[in-house]
mmCIF file of C-alpha atoms in Angstrom:
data_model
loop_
_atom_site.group_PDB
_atom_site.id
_atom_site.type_symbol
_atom_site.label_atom_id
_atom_site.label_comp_id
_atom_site.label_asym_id
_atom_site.label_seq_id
_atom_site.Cartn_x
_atom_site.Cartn_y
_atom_site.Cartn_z
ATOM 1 C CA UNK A 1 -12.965 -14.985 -5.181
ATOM 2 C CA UNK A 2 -10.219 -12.246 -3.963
ATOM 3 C CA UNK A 3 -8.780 -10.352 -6.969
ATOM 4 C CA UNK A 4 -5.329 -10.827 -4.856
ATOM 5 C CA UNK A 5 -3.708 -13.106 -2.101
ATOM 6 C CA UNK A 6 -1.184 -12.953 -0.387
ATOM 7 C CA UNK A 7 -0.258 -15.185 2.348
ATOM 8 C CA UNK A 8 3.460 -15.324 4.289
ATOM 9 C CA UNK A 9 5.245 -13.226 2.344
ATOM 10 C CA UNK A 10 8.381 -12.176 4.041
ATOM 11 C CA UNK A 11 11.360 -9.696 2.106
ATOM 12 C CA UNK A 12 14.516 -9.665 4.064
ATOM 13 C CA UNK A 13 17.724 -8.103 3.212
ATOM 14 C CA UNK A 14 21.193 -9.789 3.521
ATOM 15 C CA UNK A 15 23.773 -8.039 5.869
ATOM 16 C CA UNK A 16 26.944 -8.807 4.597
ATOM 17 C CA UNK A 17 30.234 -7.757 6.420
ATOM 18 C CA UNK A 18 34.322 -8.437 6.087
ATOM 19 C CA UNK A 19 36.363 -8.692 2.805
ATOM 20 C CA UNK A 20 34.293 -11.700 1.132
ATOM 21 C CA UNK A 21 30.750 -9.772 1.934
ATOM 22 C CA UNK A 22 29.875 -13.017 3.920
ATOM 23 C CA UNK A 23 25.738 -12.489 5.250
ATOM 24 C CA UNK A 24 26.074 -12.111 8.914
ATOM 25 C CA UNK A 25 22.434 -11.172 9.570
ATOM 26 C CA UNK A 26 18.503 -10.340 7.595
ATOM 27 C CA UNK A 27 17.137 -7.348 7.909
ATOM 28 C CA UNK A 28 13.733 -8.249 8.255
ATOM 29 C CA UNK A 29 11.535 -6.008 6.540
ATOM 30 C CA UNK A 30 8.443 -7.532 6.445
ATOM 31 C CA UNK A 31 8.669 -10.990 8.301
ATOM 32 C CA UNK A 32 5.373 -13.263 7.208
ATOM 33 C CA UNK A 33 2.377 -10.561 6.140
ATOM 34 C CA UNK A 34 -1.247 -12.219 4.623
ATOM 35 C CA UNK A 35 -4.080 -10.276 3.543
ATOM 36 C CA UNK A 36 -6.834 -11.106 0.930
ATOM 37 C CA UNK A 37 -8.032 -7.954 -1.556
ATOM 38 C CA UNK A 38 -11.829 -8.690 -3.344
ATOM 39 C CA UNK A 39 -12.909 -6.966 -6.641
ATOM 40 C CA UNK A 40 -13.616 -3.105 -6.101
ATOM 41 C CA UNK A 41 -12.651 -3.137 -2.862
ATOM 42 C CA UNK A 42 -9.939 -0.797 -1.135
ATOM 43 C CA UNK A 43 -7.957 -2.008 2.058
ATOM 44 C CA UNK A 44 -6.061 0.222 3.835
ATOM 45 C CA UNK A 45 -2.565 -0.837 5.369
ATOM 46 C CA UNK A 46 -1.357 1.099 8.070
ATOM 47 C CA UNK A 47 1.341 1.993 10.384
ATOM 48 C CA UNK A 48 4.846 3.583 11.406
ATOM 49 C CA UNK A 49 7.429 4.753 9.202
ATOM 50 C CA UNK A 50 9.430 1.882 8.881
ATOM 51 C CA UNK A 51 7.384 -1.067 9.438
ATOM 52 C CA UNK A 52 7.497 -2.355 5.803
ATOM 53 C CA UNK A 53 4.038 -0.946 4.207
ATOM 54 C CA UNK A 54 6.051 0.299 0.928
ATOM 55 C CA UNK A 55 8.208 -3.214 0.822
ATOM 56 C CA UNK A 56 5.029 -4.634 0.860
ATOM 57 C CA UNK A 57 3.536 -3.022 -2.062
ATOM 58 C CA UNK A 58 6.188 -3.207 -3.854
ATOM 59 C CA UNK A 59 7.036 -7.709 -3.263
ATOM 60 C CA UNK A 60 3.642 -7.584 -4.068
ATOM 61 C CA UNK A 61 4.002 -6.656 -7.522
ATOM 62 C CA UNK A 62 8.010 -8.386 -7.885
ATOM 63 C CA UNK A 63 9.503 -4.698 -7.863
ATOM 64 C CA UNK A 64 11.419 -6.001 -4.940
ATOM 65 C CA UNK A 65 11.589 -10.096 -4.966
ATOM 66 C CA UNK A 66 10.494 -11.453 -1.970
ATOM 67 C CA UNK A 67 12.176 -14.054 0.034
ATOM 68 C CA UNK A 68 9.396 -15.774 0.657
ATOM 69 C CA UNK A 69 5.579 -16.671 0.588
ATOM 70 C CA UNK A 70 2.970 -16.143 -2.231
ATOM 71 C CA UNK A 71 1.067 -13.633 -4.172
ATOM 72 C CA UNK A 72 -1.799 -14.838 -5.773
ATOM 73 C CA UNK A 73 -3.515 -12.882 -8.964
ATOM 74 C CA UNK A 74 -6.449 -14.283 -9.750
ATOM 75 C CA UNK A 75 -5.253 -17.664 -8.606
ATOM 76 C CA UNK A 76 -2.287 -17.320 -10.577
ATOM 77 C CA UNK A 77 1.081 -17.563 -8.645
ATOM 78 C CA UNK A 78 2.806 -14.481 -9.932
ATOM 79 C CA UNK A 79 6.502 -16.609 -8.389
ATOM 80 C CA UNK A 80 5.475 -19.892 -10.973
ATOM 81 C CA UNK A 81 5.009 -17.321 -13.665
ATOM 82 C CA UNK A 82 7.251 -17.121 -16.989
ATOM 83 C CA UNK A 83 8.853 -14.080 -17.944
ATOM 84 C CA UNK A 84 6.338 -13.160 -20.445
ATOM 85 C CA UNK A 85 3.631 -14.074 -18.650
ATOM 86 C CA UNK A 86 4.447 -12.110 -15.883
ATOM 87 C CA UNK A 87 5.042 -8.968 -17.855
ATOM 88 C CA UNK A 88 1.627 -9.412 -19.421
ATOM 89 C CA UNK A 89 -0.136 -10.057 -16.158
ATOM 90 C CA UNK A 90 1.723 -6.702 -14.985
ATOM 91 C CA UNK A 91 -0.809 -4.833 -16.840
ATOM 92 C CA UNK A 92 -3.303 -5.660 -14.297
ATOM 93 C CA UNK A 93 -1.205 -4.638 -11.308
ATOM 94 C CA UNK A 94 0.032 -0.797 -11.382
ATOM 95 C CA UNK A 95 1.222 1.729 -8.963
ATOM 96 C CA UNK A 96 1.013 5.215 -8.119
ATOM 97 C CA UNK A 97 4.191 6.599 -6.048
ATOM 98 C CA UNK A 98 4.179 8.454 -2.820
ATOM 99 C CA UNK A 99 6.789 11.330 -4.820
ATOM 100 C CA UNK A 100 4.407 12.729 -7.759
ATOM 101 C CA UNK A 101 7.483 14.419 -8.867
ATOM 102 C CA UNK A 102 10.817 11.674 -8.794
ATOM 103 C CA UNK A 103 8.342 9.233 -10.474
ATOM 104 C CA UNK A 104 8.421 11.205 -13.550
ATOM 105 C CA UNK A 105 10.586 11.761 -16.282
ATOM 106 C CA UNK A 106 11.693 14.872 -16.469
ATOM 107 C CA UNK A 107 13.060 14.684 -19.628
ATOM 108 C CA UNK A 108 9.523 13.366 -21.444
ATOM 109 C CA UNK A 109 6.576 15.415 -21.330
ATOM 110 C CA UNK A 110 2.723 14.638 -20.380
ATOM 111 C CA UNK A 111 1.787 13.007 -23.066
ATOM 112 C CA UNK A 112 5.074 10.593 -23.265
ATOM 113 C CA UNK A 113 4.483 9.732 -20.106
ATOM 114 C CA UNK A 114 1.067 8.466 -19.888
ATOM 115 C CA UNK A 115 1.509 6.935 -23.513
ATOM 116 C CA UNK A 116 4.642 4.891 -22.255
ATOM 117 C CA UNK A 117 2.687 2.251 -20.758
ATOM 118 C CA UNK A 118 0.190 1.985 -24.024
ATOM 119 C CA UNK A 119 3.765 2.085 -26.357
ATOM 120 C CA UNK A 120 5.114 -0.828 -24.034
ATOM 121 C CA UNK A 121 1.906 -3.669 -23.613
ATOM 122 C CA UNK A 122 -0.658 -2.454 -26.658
ATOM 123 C CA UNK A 123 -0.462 -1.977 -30.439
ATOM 124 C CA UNK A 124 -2.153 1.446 -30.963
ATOM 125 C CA UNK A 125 -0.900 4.017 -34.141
ATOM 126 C CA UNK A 126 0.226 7.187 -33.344
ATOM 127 C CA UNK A 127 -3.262 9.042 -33.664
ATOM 128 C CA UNK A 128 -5.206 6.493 -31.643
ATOM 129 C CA UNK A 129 -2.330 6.535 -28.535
ATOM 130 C CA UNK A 130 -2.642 10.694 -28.563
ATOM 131 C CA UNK A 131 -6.449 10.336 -28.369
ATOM 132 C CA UNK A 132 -6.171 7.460 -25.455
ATOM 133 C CA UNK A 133 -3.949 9.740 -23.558
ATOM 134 C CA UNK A 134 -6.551 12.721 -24.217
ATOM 135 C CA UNK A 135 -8.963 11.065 -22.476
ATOM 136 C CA UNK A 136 -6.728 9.368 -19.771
ATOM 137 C CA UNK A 137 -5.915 13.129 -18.962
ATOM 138 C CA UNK A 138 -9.477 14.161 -19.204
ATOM 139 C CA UNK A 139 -10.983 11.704 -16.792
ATOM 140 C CA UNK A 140 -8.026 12.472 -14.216
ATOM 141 C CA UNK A 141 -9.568 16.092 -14.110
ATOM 142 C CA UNK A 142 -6.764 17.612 -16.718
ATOM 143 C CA UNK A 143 -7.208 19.321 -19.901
ATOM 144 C CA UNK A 144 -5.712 17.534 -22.745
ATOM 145 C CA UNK A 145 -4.227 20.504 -24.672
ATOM 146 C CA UNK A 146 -1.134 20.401 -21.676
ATOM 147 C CA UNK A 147 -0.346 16.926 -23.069
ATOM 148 C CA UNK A 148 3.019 18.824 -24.714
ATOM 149 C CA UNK A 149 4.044 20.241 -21.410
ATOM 150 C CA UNK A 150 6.882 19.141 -18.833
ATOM 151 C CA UNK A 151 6.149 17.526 -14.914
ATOM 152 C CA UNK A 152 8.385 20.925 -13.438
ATOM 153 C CA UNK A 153 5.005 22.837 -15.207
ATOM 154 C CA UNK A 154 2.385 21.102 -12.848
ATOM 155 C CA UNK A 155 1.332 21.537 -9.335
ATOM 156 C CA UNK A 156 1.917 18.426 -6.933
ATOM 157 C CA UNK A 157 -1.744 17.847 -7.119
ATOM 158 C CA UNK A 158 -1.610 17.537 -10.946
ATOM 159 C CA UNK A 159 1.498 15.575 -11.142
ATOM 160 C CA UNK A 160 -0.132 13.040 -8.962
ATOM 161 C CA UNK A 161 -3.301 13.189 -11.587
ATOM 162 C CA UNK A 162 -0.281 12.324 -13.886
ATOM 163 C CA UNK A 163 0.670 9.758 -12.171
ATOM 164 C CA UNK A 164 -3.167 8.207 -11.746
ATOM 165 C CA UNK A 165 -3.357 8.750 -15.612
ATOM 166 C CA UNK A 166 -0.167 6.587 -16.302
ATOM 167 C CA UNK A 167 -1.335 3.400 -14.333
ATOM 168 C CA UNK A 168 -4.928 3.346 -15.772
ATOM 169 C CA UNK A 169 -3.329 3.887 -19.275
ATOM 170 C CA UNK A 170 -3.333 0.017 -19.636
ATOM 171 C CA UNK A 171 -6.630 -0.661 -17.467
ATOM 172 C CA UNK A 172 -5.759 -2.271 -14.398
ATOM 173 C CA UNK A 173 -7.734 -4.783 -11.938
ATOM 174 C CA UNK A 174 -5.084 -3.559 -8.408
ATOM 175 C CA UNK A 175 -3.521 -0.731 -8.369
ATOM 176 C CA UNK A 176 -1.288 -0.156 -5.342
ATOM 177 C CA UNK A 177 -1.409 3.568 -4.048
ATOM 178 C CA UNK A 178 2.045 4.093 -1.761
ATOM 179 C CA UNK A 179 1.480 6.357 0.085
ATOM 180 C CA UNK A 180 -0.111 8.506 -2.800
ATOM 181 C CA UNK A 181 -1.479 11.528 -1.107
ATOM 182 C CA UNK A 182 0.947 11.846 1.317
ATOM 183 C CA UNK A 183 3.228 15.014 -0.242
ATOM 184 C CA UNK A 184 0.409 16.762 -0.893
ATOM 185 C CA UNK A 185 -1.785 19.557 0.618
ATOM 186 C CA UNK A 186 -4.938 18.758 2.299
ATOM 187 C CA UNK A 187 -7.031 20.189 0.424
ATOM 188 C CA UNK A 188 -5.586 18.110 -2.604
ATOM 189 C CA UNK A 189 -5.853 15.410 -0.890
ATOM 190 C CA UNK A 190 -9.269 15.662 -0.914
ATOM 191 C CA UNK A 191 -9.298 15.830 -4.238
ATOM 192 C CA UNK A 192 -7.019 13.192 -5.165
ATOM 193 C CA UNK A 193 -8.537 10.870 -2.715
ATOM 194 C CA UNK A 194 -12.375 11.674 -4.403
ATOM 195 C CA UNK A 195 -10.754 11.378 -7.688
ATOM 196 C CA UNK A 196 -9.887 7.825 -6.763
ATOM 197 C CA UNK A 197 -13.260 6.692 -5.318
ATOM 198 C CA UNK A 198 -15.123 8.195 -8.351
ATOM 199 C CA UNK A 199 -12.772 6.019 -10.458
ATOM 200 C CA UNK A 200 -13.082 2.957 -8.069
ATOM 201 C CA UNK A 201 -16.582 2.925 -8.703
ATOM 202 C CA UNK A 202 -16.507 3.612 -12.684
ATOM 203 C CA UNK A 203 -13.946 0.807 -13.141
ATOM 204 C CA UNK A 204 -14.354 -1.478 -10.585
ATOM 205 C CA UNK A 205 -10.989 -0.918 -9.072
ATOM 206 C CA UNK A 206 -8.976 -2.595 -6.043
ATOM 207 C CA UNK A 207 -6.511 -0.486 -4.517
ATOM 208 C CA UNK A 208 -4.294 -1.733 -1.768
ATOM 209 C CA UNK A 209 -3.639 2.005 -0.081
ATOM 210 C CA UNK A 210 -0.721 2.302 1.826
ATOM 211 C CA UNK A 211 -0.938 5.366 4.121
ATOM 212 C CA UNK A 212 -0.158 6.567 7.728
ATOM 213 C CA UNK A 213 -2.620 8.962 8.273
ATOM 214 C CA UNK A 214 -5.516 7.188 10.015
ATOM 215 C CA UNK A 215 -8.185 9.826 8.738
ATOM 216 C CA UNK A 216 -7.607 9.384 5.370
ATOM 217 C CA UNK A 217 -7.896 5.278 5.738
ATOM 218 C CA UNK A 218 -10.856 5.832 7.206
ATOM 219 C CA UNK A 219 -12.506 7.422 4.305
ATOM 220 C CA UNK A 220 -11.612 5.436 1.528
ATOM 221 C CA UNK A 221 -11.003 2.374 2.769
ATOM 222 C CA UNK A 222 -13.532 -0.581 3.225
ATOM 223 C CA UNK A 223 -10.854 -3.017 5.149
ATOM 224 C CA UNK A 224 -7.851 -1.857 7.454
ATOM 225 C CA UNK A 225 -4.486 -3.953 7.720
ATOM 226 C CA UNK A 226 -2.553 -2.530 10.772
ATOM 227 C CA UNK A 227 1.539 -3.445 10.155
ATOM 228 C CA UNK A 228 3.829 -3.478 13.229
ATOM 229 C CA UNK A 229 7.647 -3.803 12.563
ATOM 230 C CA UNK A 230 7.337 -6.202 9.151
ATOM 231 C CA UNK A 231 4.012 -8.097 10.141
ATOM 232 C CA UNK A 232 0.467 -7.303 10.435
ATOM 233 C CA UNK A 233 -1.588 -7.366 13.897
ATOM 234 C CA UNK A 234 -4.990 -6.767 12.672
ATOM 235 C CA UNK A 235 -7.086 -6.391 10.143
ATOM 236 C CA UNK A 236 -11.105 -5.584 10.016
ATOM 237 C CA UNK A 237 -13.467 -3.802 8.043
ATOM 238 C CA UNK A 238 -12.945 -0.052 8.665
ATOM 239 C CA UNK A 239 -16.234 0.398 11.325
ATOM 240 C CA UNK A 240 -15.211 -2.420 13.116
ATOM 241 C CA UNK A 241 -11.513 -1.173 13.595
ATOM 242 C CA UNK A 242 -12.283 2.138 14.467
ATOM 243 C CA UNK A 243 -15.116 1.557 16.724
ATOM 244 C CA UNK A 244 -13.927 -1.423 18.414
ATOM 245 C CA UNK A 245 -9.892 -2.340 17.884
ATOM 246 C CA UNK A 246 -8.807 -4.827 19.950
ATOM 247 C CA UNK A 247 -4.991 -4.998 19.646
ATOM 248 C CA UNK A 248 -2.940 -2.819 22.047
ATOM 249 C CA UNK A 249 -1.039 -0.960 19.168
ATOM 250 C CA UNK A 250 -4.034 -0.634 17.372
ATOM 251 C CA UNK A 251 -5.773 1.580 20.214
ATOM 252 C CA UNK A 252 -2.649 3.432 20.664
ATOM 253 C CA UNK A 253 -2.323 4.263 16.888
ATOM 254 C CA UNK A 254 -6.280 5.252 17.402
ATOM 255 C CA UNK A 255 -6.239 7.337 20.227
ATOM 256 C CA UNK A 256 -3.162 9.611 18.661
ATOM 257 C CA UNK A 257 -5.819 10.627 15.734
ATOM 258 C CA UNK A 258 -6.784 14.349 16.279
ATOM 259 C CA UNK A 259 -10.514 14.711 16.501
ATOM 260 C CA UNK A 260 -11.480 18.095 14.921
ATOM 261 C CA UNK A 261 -14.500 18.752 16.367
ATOM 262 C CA UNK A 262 -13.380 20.728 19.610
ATOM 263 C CA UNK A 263 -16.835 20.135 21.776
ATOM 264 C CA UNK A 264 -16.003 16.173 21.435
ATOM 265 C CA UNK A 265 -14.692 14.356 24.212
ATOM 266 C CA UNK A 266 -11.647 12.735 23.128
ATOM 267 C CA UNK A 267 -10.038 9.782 25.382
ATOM 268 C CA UNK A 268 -6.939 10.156 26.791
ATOM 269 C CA UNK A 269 -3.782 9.256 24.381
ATOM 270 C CA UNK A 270 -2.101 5.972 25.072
ATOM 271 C CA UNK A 271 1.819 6.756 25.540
ATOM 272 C CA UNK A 272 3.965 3.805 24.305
ATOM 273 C CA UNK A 273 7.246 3.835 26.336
ATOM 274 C CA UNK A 274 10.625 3.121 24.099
ATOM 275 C CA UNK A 275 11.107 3.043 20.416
ATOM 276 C CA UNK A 276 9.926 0.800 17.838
ATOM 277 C CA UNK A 277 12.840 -1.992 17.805
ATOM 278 C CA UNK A 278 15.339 -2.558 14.716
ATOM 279 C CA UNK A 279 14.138 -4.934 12.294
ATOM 280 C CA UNK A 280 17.952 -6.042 12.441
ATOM 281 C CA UNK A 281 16.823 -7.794 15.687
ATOM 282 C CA UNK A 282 13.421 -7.516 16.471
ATOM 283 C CA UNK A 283 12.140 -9.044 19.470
ATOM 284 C CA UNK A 284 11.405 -12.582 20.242
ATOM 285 C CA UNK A 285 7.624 -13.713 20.101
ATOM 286 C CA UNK A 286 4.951 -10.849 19.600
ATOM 287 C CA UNK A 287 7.365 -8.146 18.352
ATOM 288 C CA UNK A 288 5.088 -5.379 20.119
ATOM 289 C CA UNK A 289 5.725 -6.602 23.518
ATOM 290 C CA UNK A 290 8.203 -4.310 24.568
ATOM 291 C CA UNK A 291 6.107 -1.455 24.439
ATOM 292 C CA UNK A 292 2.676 -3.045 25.017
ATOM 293 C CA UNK A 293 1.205 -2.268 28.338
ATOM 294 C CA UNK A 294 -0.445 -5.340 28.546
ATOM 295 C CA UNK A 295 2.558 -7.595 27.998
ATOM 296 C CA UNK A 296 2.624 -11.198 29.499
ATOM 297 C CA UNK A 297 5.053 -14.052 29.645
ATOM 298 C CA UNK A 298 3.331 -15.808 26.662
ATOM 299 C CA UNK A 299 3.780 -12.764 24.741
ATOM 300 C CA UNK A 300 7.592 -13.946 24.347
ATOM 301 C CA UNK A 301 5.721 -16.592 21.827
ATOM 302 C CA UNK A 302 4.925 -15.350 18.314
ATOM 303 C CA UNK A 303 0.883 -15.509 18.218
ATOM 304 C CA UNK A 304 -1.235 -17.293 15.558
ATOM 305 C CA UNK A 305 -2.806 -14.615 13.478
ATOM 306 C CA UNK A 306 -6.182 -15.574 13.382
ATOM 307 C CA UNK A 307 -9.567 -14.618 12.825
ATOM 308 C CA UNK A 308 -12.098 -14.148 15.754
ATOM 309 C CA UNK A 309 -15.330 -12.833 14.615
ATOM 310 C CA UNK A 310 -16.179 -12.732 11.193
ATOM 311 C CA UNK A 311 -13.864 -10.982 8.627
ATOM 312 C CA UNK A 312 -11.417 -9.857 12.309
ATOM 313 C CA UNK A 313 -8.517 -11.034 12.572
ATOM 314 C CA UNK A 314 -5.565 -10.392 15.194
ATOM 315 C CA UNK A 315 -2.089 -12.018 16.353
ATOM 316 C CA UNK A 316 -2.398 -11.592 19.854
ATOM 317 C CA UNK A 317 -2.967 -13.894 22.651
ATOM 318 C CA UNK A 318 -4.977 -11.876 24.704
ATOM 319 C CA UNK A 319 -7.453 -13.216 22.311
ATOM 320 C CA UNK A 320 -6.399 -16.766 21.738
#
């Protein structure tokens, strides 16, 4: 049974114009997205700037109410849920932000921070918290004797340890990872990204990672969502997308991956004429059809998302 479900979940914003505010027009933001995540299993959701990865994660979690759909935890509508029940179940659904710096108090040092979440959802005395956040820091790969010092003291690589620290403080099932490697240098993004695979395996962890660099996705991840202007156009494990995608955007978003090795052959890049189109008023049908080189008159239809071989699944009707 998937840890988490989500099926048609749309976020729009209102538009509102004139003296009164009246709505004139949605912002669509993300505009019907379903995935499913199992138990200790990482999916990767990619795409442009823009196309609603972040608003996902954070509907997911009721950061950001959605306008529509569901998101099931456990089975559990998180939408049906009471107040109370919703702020315990939000123990077992934590984030870690794409800025390790803005996400932390400035004003609080290390060991406030991580300790907030334990201060908030558990009953612990003072000496018990200061020995949980010892070892939170510990397994994150700090040293528990800077638990007195201030974020502006840390590297970007150890504020995002920070960061990791504070969302296992109350042991999590999902935690959602926007974009959490992003500001930082590659070669702490290796670490950060082993860091979370070692932990993955130790706690049986599902993260939902939200990234746009494909290279990355492809290492951690075990399933890939590709998101298109507010709605995803396929999804597969991570072999089976890279070695054989089968959407148009998909192959485009492929082919623009560097390939590091400079004795490999690498195919020529696939050029997508125009911009991607305002989510203000995105195109009828398949919203990629503008730009897709293999655009047909049915394309001016919206296509069933739908699965084609097993675990695969695509809105396009090239396929249908």
């Amino acid at each position: 049974m998937p840890v988490l479900e989500v099926e048609n979940l749309k976020k729009y914003y209102p538009v509102r114009k004139g003296f009164f505010q009246k709505t004139v027009n949605h912002v669509k933001a993300v505009d019907g997205v379903s995935f499913f995540l199992n138990p200790g299993e990482t999916l990767g959701l990619v795409g442009e700037s823009g196309c609603g990865k972040t608003t996902v994660g954070r509907s997911v979690l009721r950061l950001t109410p959605p306008t529509g759909g569901k998101v099931l935890f456990k089975g559990e509508d998180l939408s049906k849920m009471n107040p109370e029940a919703l702020r315990m179940t939000r123990t077992s659904l934590q984030i870690i932000f794409q800025d390790p710096f803005s996400s932390l108090n400035p004003r609080m040092n290390v060991g406030q921070i991580i300790a907030e979440p334990l201060k908030n959802f558990e009953h612990l005395s003072g000496k018990q918290t200061r020995h949980r956040v010892a070892d939170l820091m510990t397994r994150v790969g700090l040293r528990s004797t800077q638990m007195g010092r201030y974020p502006h003291e840390f590297s970007g690589g150890q504020r995002q340890r920070i960061g990791i620290a504070r969302a296992l403080a109350v042991n999590p099932d999902v935690i959602i990872c926007d974009e959490a490697v992003s500001a930082l240098d590659v070669s702490i993004q290796a670490q950060i990204i082993n860091l979370l695979k070692d932990l993955q395996k130790e706690l049986n962890l599902s993260y939902l990672f939200i990234a746009h660099d494909l290279s990355v996705v492809e290492y951690i991840s075990h399933r890939v969502a590709v998101m298109y202007l507010g709605r995803i156009v396929e999804s597969a494990p991570d072999r089976t997308l890279y070695e054989k995608p089968l959407h148009p955007y998909t192959k485009a978003l492929l082919s623009a991956v560097p390939i590091p090795d400079p004795l490999k052959c690498q195919d020529e890049n696939i050029i997508l004429p125009g911009d991607v189109p305002s989510p203000l008023n995105p195109p009828r049908g398949c919203t990629f059809h503008p730009r897709c080189p293999m655009a047909m008159e049915k394309c001016q239809t919206r296509p069933e998302y739908r699965e084609i071989e097993p675990d695969h699944f695509i809105a396009c009707h090239l396929y249908t």
